[in-house]
Each structure stands twice: as C-alpha cells, then as structure tokens.
Coordinates of C-alpha atoms in Angstrom, one line a residue:
Chain A
M300 CA 0.0 -0.2 0.1
S301 CA 0.9 4.5 -0.7
K302 CA 2.7 6.0 1.6
T303 CA 0.5 10.0 1.4
I304 CA 4.1 12.6 2.9
S305 CA 3.1 16.1 3.5
I306 CA 6.0 18.5 3.4
H307 CA 5.2 21.4 6.0
S308 CA 6.4 24.8 7.1
Y309 CA 4.4 27.5 8.7
R310 CA 7.1 29.8 6.7
G311 CA 8.2 30.0 3.8
G312 CA 12.4 29.4 3.3
T313 CA 13.3 26.6 4.9
G314 CA 14.2 24.6 2.7
K315 CA 11.4 22.2 1.7
S316 CA 12.0 21.2 -1.2
N317 CA 15.3 20.6 -0.5
T318 CA 14.2 18.5 1.4
T319 CA 11.2 16.4 -0.4
A320 CA 13.8 16.1 -2.9
N321 CA 15.6 14.8 -0.4
L322 CA 14.0 12.9 0.7
A323 CA 13.2 11.1 -2.6
A324 CA 15.7 10.5 -3.9
L325 CA 17.1 8.3 -1.0
L326 CA 13.9 6.6 -1.0
A327 CA 13.4 6.0 -5.0
K328 CA 17.8 4.8 -4.1
T329 CA 15.0 2.1 -1.4
G330 CA 14.4 0.8 -4.8
A331 CA 10.9 2.6 -4.2
T332 CA 8.7 4.7 -6.6
V333 CA 8.3 8.1 -6.1
G334 CA 5.8 10.6 -7.1
V335 CA 6.9 14.7 -5.5
V336 CA 3.7 17.0 -6.2
D337 CA 4.6 20.7 -6.0
T338 CA 0.9 21.3 -4.5
D339 CA 2.7 24.8 -4.6
I340 CA 1.5 26.0 -6.9
Q341 CA 2.1 30.6 -6.4
S342 CA 5.8 30.1 -5.3
P343 CA 6.9 26.4 -7.2
G344 CA 10.6 25.2 -7.5
I345 CA 11.0 21.9 -6.6
H346 CA 11.0 21.9 -10.5
V347 CA 15.3 23.2 -11.1
L348 CA 16.0 20.4 -8.3
F349 CA 15.0 17.4 -10.6
G350 CA 16.4 19.3 -14.1
L351 CA 12.4 19.8 -15.5
D352 CA 12.8 22.9 -18.0
L353 CA 8.8 23.8 -17.3
E354 CA 10.1 26.3 -20.5
Q355 CA 9.5 22.9 -23.2
D356 CA 6.5 23.3 -25.2
G357 CA 2.9 21.3 -24.3
I358 CA 5.1 20.0 -21.2
K359 CA 2.1 19.7 -19.0
T360 CA 1.8 20.9 -14.6
L361 CA -0.7 20.7 -12.3
N362 CA -2.4 24.0 -13.0
D363 CA -3.0 22.1 -16.8
Y364 CA -4.8 19.3 -15.0
L365 CA -6.6 21.3 -12.4
W366 CA -7.8 23.0 -15.0
G367 CA -9.1 20.1 -16.9
K368 CA -6.5 20.4 -19.5
C369 CA -4.9 17.2 -19.9
E370 CA -5.7 13.6 -16.7
I371 CA -2.8 13.5 -13.7
D372 CA -1.2 11.8 -15.2
E373 CA 0.8 13.7 -18.1
A374 CA 1.6 15.8 -15.6
A375 CA 4.2 13.2 -14.4
H376 CA 8.2 14.1 -15.6
D377 CA 10.7 11.0 -15.1
V378 CA 13.3 12.9 -14.1
T379 CA 14.5 9.6 -12.6
K380 CA 17.8 10.2 -14.9
A381 CA 18.3 13.8 -14.3
L382 CA 19.6 12.2 -10.7
G383 CA 22.2 11.7 -12.4
V384 CA 23.3 8.6 -11.2
P385 CA 22.3 4.8 -11.2
I386 CA 19.3 4.8 -9.3
S387 CA 16.9 1.2 -8.5
G388 CA 13.5 3.0 -7.6
K389 CA 12.1 5.9 -10.4
V390 CA 11.3 9.6 -9.3
L391 CA 8.1 11.0 -10.9
L392 CA 7.5 14.1 -10.5
I393 CA 4.0 16.9 -11.4
P394 CA 5.8 20.8 -11.1
S395 CA 4.0 23.1 -11.2
S396 CA 3.3 25.8 -13.6
I397 CA 6.0 29.0 -13.1
R398 CA 4.6 30.8 -15.5
A399 CA 2.8 34.4 -14.9
G400 CA 0.0 34.4 -16.0
E401 CA -1.7 30.7 -14.6
I402 CA -0.4 31.9 -11.4
A403 CA -2.1 35.3 -11.4
R404 CA -4.7 32.5 -12.4
V405 CA -5.0 30.6 -9.5
L406 CA -4.6 33.7 -7.2
R407 CA -6.8 34.9 -8.8
E408 CA -9.9 32.6 -9.4
G409 CA -8.7 29.9 -7.0
Y410 CA -9.4 25.9 -7.4
D411 CA -11.1 23.7 -5.8
V412 CA -9.1 21.2 -3.6
G413 CA -11.6 18.1 -3.4
L414 CA -9.1 17.7 -7.5
L415 CA -6.1 17.9 -5.8
N416 CA -7.4 15.3 -3.6
D417 CA -8.6 13.3 -6.6
G418 CA -5.5 13.9 -9.2
F419 CA -3.9 12.6 -5.5
Q420 CA -5.0 9.2 -5.0
G421 CA -5.4 9.2 -9.1
F422 CA -1.1 9.1 -9.4
I423 CA -0.9 7.0 -7.3
E424 CA -3.0 4.8 -8.4
K425 CA -1.3 4.9 -12.5
K426 CA 1.5 4.7 -11.5
K427 CA 1.7 2.2 -9.3
L428 CA 3.7 5.1 -6.6
D429 CA 5.2 3.8 -2.9
Y430 CA 5.0 7.4 -1.6
L431 CA 4.3 10.6 -2.4
L432 CA 5.8 13.1 -1.2
I433 CA 3.7 16.0 -1.3
D434 CA 5.7 19.2 -1.0
T435 CA 2.8 22.2 -0.4
H436 CA 2.6 26.2 0.4
P437 CA 4.1 27.1 4.0
G438 CA 0.5 28.5 5.9
L439 CA -1.7 26.9 6.7
N440 CA -5.4 28.1 4.0
E441 CA -7.2 25.0 2.6
E442 CA -5.0 23.0 0.3
T443 CA -1.7 22.7 3.0
L444 CA -4.9 21.3 5.5
L445 CA -5.9 18.5 2.9
S446 CA -2.8 17.8 2.1
I447 CA -2.4 16.9 6.3
A448 CA -5.5 15.7 6.5
I449 CA -4.5 13.0 4.1
S450 CA -1.3 11.6 5.0
Q451 CA -0.1 8.9 6.8
T452 CA 2.9 10.8 7.6
L453 CA 3.8 14.9 8.2
I454 CA 7.6 16.5 7.9
I455 CA 7.3 19.9 9.4
I456 CA 10.4 21.4 8.8
L457 CA 11.2 24.5 10.9
R458 CA 14.6 27.2 11.0
P459 CA 15.5 27.7 14.6
D460 CA 14.1 30.9 15.5
Q461 CA 11.5 32.4 17.6
Q462 CA 9.1 33.0 14.4
D463 CA 8.9 29.5 12.6
F464 CA 8.6 28.4 17.0
Q465 CA 5.3 30.1 17.7
G466 CA 4.5 29.3 14.2
T467 CA 5.1 25.5 14.4
A468 CA 3.6 25.0 17.2
V469 CA 0.1 25.9 15.6
T470 CA 1.0 24.0 13.3
V471 CA 1.5 20.5 15.2
D472 CA -1.6 21.5 16.9
V473 CA -3.6 21.7 13.5
A474 CA -2.0 18.5 13.0
K475 CA -3.0 16.3 15.6
K476 CA -7.0 17.0 15.0
L477 CA -6.7 16.0 12.2
D478 CA -4.9 13.0 13.5
V479 CA -2.0 12.7 11.9
E480 CA -0.8 9.3 12.2
N481 CA 2.8 10.0 11.7
L482 CA 4.4 13.2 12.3
L483 CA 7.9 13.7 12.5
L484 CA 9.4 17.7 12.3
V485 CA 13.2 18.6 11.0
V486 CA 14.9 21.2 12.8
N487 CA 16.4 22.8 9.6
K488 CA 19.6 25.4 9.3
T489 CA 20.5 24.6 12.6
P490 CA 24.0 27.5 12.9
T491 CA 26.6 24.6 13.9
Q492 CA 27.2 26.4 17.3
F493 CA 24.1 25.1 18.6
N494 CA 24.1 21.9 20.8
F495 CA 22.3 19.9 18.5
D496 CA 20.8 17.3 21.5
D497 CA 19.8 20.3 23.6
V498 CA 17.6 21.8 20.1
Q499 CA 16.4 18.3 19.4
K500 CA 15.3 17.4 23.3
L501 CA 14.0 21.6 23.4
V502 CA 11.9 20.6 20.0
E503 CA 10.3 18.0 21.6
E504 CA 9.4 19.2 24.9
K505 CA 7.8 22.1 23.7
Y506 CA 5.6 20.2 21.1
G507 CA 5.3 17.0 22.3
A508 CA 6.3 15.1 18.2
V509 CA 9.2 13.3 17.8
V510 CA 12.3 15.4 15.6
G511 CA 13.5 13.3 12.3
A512 CA 16.6 15.0 12.2
V513 CA 18.9 18.5 13.6
L514 CA 20.1 19.7 10.3
P515 CA 23.2 22.1 10.1
H516 CA 22.7 25.7 8.1
S517 CA 26.1 23.6 6.2
D518 CA 27.7 25.6 2.6
E519 CA 28.1 23.1 0.8
V520 CA 23.8 23.2 0.1
M521 CA 24.3 26.7 -0.4
T522 CA 26.8 26.2 -3.1
L523 CA 24.8 24.0 -5.0
Q524 CA 22.4 26.5 -6.1
S525 CA 19.8 24.4 -6.4
N526 CA 21.7 22.5 -9.3
G527 CA 20.8 19.2 -8.2
V528 CA 20.0 17.0 -5.6
F529 CA 22.2 17.4 -2.7
V530 CA 21.8 13.9 -1.0
L531 CA 23.1 12.0 -4.1
K532 CA 25.9 15.0 -5.0
Y533 CA 27.1 14.9 -1.4
P534 CA 26.5 11.3 -0.1
D535 CA 28.5 10.9 2.5
H536 CA 27.9 14.6 4.3
E537 CA 26.4 14.4 8.0
I538 CA 23.1 16.1 6.8
V539 CA 23.0 12.0 4.1
K540 CA 22.6 10.5 7.4
K541 CA 20.6 12.4 9.2
L542 CA 17.6 12.6 7.0
Q543 CA 18.6 8.9 6.3
N544 CA 17.0 8.4 9.3
V545 CA 14.4 10.3 9.0
V546 CA 13.8 8.2 5.9
E547 CA 13.6 5.2 8.4
K548 CA 10.6 7.1 9.9
I549 CA 8.8 7.1 7.3
K550 CA 9.3 3.7 6.0
Chain B
M174 CA -48.1 37.9 42.2
W175 CA -49.6 36.4 38.5
L176 CA -46.3 33.9 38.7
K177 CA -48.3 32.1 41.5
K178 CA -51.5 32.0 40.5
L179 CA -50.4 30.3 37.1
S180 CA -48.2 28.0 39.7
K181 CA -51.2 27.3 42.0
F182 CA -53.2 27.1 38.0
L183 CA -50.9 23.9 36.4
G184 CA -51.3 22.8 40.2
F185 CA -47.6 23.3 41.5
S186 CA -46.0 25.6 44.7
S187 CA -44.1 29.2 42.7
S188 CA -41.0 27.2 44.5
D189 CA -40.9 24.6 42.2
A190 CA -41.1 27.2 38.8
K191 CA -38.4 28.9 39.0
P192 CA -36.6 25.5 39.1
E193 CA -37.9 23.8 36.8
A194 CA -37.3 27.5 34.6
V195 CA -34.1 27.6 35.2
K196 CA -33.3 23.6 34.2
A197 CA -35.2 24.6 31.1
V198 CA -32.0 27.2 30.1
A199 CA -29.7 25.8 31.3
R200 CA -30.2 22.6 29.7
P201 CA -27.1 21.8 27.8
V202 CA -27.0 21.7 23.8
D203 CA -25.2 19.1 22.9
P204 CA -22.1 19.9 19.9
L205 CA -22.6 17.3 16.9
E206 CA -26.5 18.5 16.8
L207 CA -25.5 21.8 16.9
L208 CA -22.9 21.0 14.1
M209 CA -25.1 18.7 12.4
K210 CA -28.9 21.9 12.4
E211 CA -25.5 24.4 11.1
L212 CA -25.0 22.0 8.5
R213 CA -28.3 21.0 7.2
E214 CA -28.9 24.6 6.8
R215 CA -25.8 26.0 4.9
T216 CA -25.1 25.2 1.5
E217 CA -22.0 24.9 1.2
D218 CA -19.8 22.1 1.2
I219 CA -17.1 21.3 4.1
H220 CA -13.7 22.1 3.8
P221 CA -11.0 20.5 5.3
S222 CA -10.3 23.8 7.8
D223 CA -14.1 22.6 9.0
V224 CA -13.5 19.0 10.4
I225 CA -10.6 20.8 13.0
T226 CA -13.3 22.5 14.9
F227 CA -15.9 19.3 14.3
P228 CA -16.9 18.2 17.7
E229 CA -16.0 14.7 19.2
P230 CA -16.5 11.7 17.8
L231 CA -17.9 12.9 14.8
R232 CA -13.1 15.0 13.5
S233 CA -12.1 11.3 14.0
T234 CA -14.0 9.5 12.5
I235 CA -13.7 11.7 9.9
N236 CA -10.1 11.5 10.3
F237 CA -10.6 8.2 9.3
A238 CA -12.5 7.9 6.9
V239 CA -11.1 10.2 4.6
R240 CA -7.5 9.4 5.2
L241 CA -8.7 5.6 3.8
G242 CA -11.1 7.0 1.5
H243 CA -14.0 4.7 2.0
V244 CA -15.2 3.6 5.1
S245 CA -18.6 1.4 6.0
L246 CA -21.6 2.9 7.5
T247 CA -20.8 0.1 10.5
E248 CA -17.2 1.3 10.4
L249 CA -18.7 4.6 10.7
S250 CA -21.8 3.2 13.7
R251 CA -18.4 1.2 16.0
R252 CA -16.2 4.4 15.1
M253 CA -18.8 7.2 16.7
D254 CA -20.4 4.6 19.2
M255 CA -23.8 5.5 18.0
D256 CA -26.6 3.6 17.4
M257 CA -27.1 2.6 13.2
A258 CA -30.0 5.5 13.3
K259 CA -28.3 7.5 15.3
T260 CA -25.4 7.2 12.4
K261 CA -27.2 7.4 9.7
E262 CA -29.1 10.6 10.6
I263 CA -25.7 12.6 10.3
V264 CA -24.1 10.1 7.6
E265 CA -26.8 11.6 5.7
V266 CA -26.0 15.6 6.3
L267 CA -22.3 14.5 5.9
V268 CA -23.5 12.9 2.2
A269 CA -25.8 15.9 1.6
R270 CA -22.6 18.5 2.1
H271 CA -20.6 16.1 -0.4
L272 CA -18.3 15.0 2.1
L273 CA -19.7 11.2 1.8
Y274 CA -21.0 9.2 -1.9
V275 CA -22.4 6.0 -1.2
S276 CA -20.4 3.5 -3.5
D277 CA -21.5 1.6 -6.3
K278 CA -20.6 -1.4 -3.6
S279 CA -22.6 -1.1 -1.8
T280 CA -25.0 -3.6 -1.2
D281 CA -28.5 -4.3 0.5
K282 CA -26.9 -5.5 4.0
E283 CA -24.2 -2.5 4.0
T284 CA -24.2 0.6 2.7
Y285 CA -20.4 1.5 1.1
Y286 CA -19.3 5.5 1.2
E287 CA -16.4 7.0 -0.6
T288 CA -14.9 9.8 0.9
R289 CA -13.9 13.6 -0.6
L290 CA -13.0 16.6 0.8
S291 CA -13.7 19.2 -1.4
A292 CA -14.1 23.4 -1.5
M293 CA -12.6 26.2 -3.5
T294 CA -8.9 28.0 -2.1
R295 CA -11.4 31.1 -4.0
P296 CA -14.7 31.7 -3.5
L297 CA -13.8 34.1 -6.3
T298 CA -15.8 34.8 -10.2
R299 CA -14.1 34.5 -13.8
P300 CA -13.0 37.7 -14.4
K301 CA -15.0 38.7 -17.8
S302 CA -12.2 41.1 -19.6
G303 CA -10.2 37.1 -21.0
L304 CA -7.3 38.8 -18.9
W305 CA -5.5 35.0 -18.5
D306 CA -5.7 34.0 -22.1
K307 CA -3.3 37.7 -22.7
L308 CA -1.4 36.7 -19.9
E309 CA -0.4 33.0 -21.6

C-alpha cells in the first residue's frame, strides 16, 4: 500500500523543497517508485532541483490538470535520469507552472482542492507509487489542510528561530486535530555552534512530537544553488545520514 | 403575583416553578446536534478547515475515513459509538454536504461510502475580460 507524506512548514524559506527532493532521492535509492507533487502553486520551485525545464513546449503541469486540460498522469515527468546517478527506483515529478499568467490565474480564480485529492489518488494508482511526497505551500490554507488530512506522515520543517517556533506550534496543533499518525519535525539550518542534542530535546519537549533530524546550516547546500539533489551530490555528508534517519521513520 | 397564580393553576408551588424554568434554560446543547443543524442549513460543502472544528467523536471518525478514502456505515457507527439509526442521520447530512458519496460497492446488507474533502481556494467569480488568455 502506498504511503502519502506531506512536507510542510509554517513559514517560507525553511528548506521544504530541498528536504522533499532529498527524501524522494533517498527513498528511490531503496528501489521505490516515488511521486512528488509541487502543490506550492503560488511559488513553485522543486522542478529546478530535479533539472526539469518547464520552458519546454507542451510540458504539462499540475495547473493543466486542475483546469481540466490534461489527466493527472500526463503531468507526471520521470526525472530519475536527470538525478545523474544510477538509482534502482524511480522519481516522478508533477511540477507547478512557472508561467506568470497561470500563477496569477490560480491566485485570482482559485480551484477546488477536491480535485487535488482526486489527482493524488489518480497519481498513486496510475503510476503504482510506493510513496507520494507532497511539497506544500507554507502556512495554513485549505490546500495544505487537505494534504495534511490525507497524509499518513507529516514532516514539519522549522528553523531554530522564534517566529518559526511559534508558527510551528500552530501547525502541530492542527496536525493533532487532523489525527496525523506519524508527525515528524525536522529542524533545518541550525547554526553549527548550537548543541544539536539540546535543540532536539527542546523542540521535542515544546511540541510533544518526534524530531526526525536536526540539520546543520550548510555551506555545501548553499553552494550547490539548487543545481541538483544534495544527498546524491554529497552522499557522505552528515546531512545525508541524518536524513536517512527520517527515511527510516517514514518507511 | 401572576407567577404564583399560574403556578397554582398548573398544580405546583411557586418555589417549584423557578428551578424548572432555570433547568429549561440551562439544558446543555449537544455540540454534535448544533453542528448538524448548521450543516443542514448551509449550502457550502464541507471544507478541510471545517473538520478541525468538528466535535468528537465525529472529527476523529472523519479523519479516519478521509485518510482511508472509503468507509462503511457499520464502521462509522462503531467508531462513533452510536446506533445505526443515529449514525445514518448524521451520515445523511454528510452525504448532502458532499463529504461522503454512496459507493457502487454498497449491498443490501451494507452501505459503503467514499470520502472527498472539497473547497474552493478562492471563492471568487471569473473575470470577464479574458485577462488570463492575454497573459498566457
């Protein structure tokens, strides 16, 4: 049976898309077929990490599906080869459009989030996914609530920052109201001078939830500039080992 | 004075009348009944944000059913710890508000439902100017 995992954060810039891409790659390395949906329609970006060129003519996106221009599986693109290393599994990405007109149309007209739900189910069934990873828009709205409501696992990314701490408390509360079975927190961009064990203990006590990983602020991640998936470019980095721990908790 | 007269006419003392009146006012309102009344009266479908505010045991039951994608009437009754008649009463409202759909798999012995949370992200009307075509 397929597992649905939402990757969310209360605020933007936490590293949600990077974490999603890294987890997708690690899961695919185990031989799994992994679907990734970029539901951050207002500010999409995960396609860059997978090297998918959305400027190509005729390339279908989540927007096309939501407006009835194509079936959900037509918007799914196999990005496994673009990862640049041999992988036994598969990564299929449904990107969101980066055309200004299409983003503006979503903002102006909106869409029925029920279609997203149908799309997720269709994607799982048609592509026989082992895992569906949903890269969400930051903050709480009907789309993110739907993603959380249908997910078995919710990963909330936060930085060790007072604004993130407060907002994450709201998200954790909502996740508990939606009875998420497996709630994991990932503390990202942690200054290396912090004691990571202390950070983990503090966050676990504050939210009453499991911390999957405390990831350091990394110059290597910044230097990569979204030009590839980090865990594949730096397979021996300490971040990879910590993310592997998250993968074990998802499986 | 009029209260004393009325109480005497109805066959109980005035001291009895006051507590009875207080009891009637203070009768606790069942949050589930209140929600059902609200859902019957409104025309909008049930949104993901609505579920968060649902009272127990409905909230956790809906969360379970939505995550699974389908559920039987018997399972709903068991999870809400209610008899079938009361469960069906609630389910009919959820069907009317398009959270549950009667499944083709239903039989004479069991009714199955499929779940579908819905909501428009922006409940706005479409622009008339063909703006999006021009931008595309």
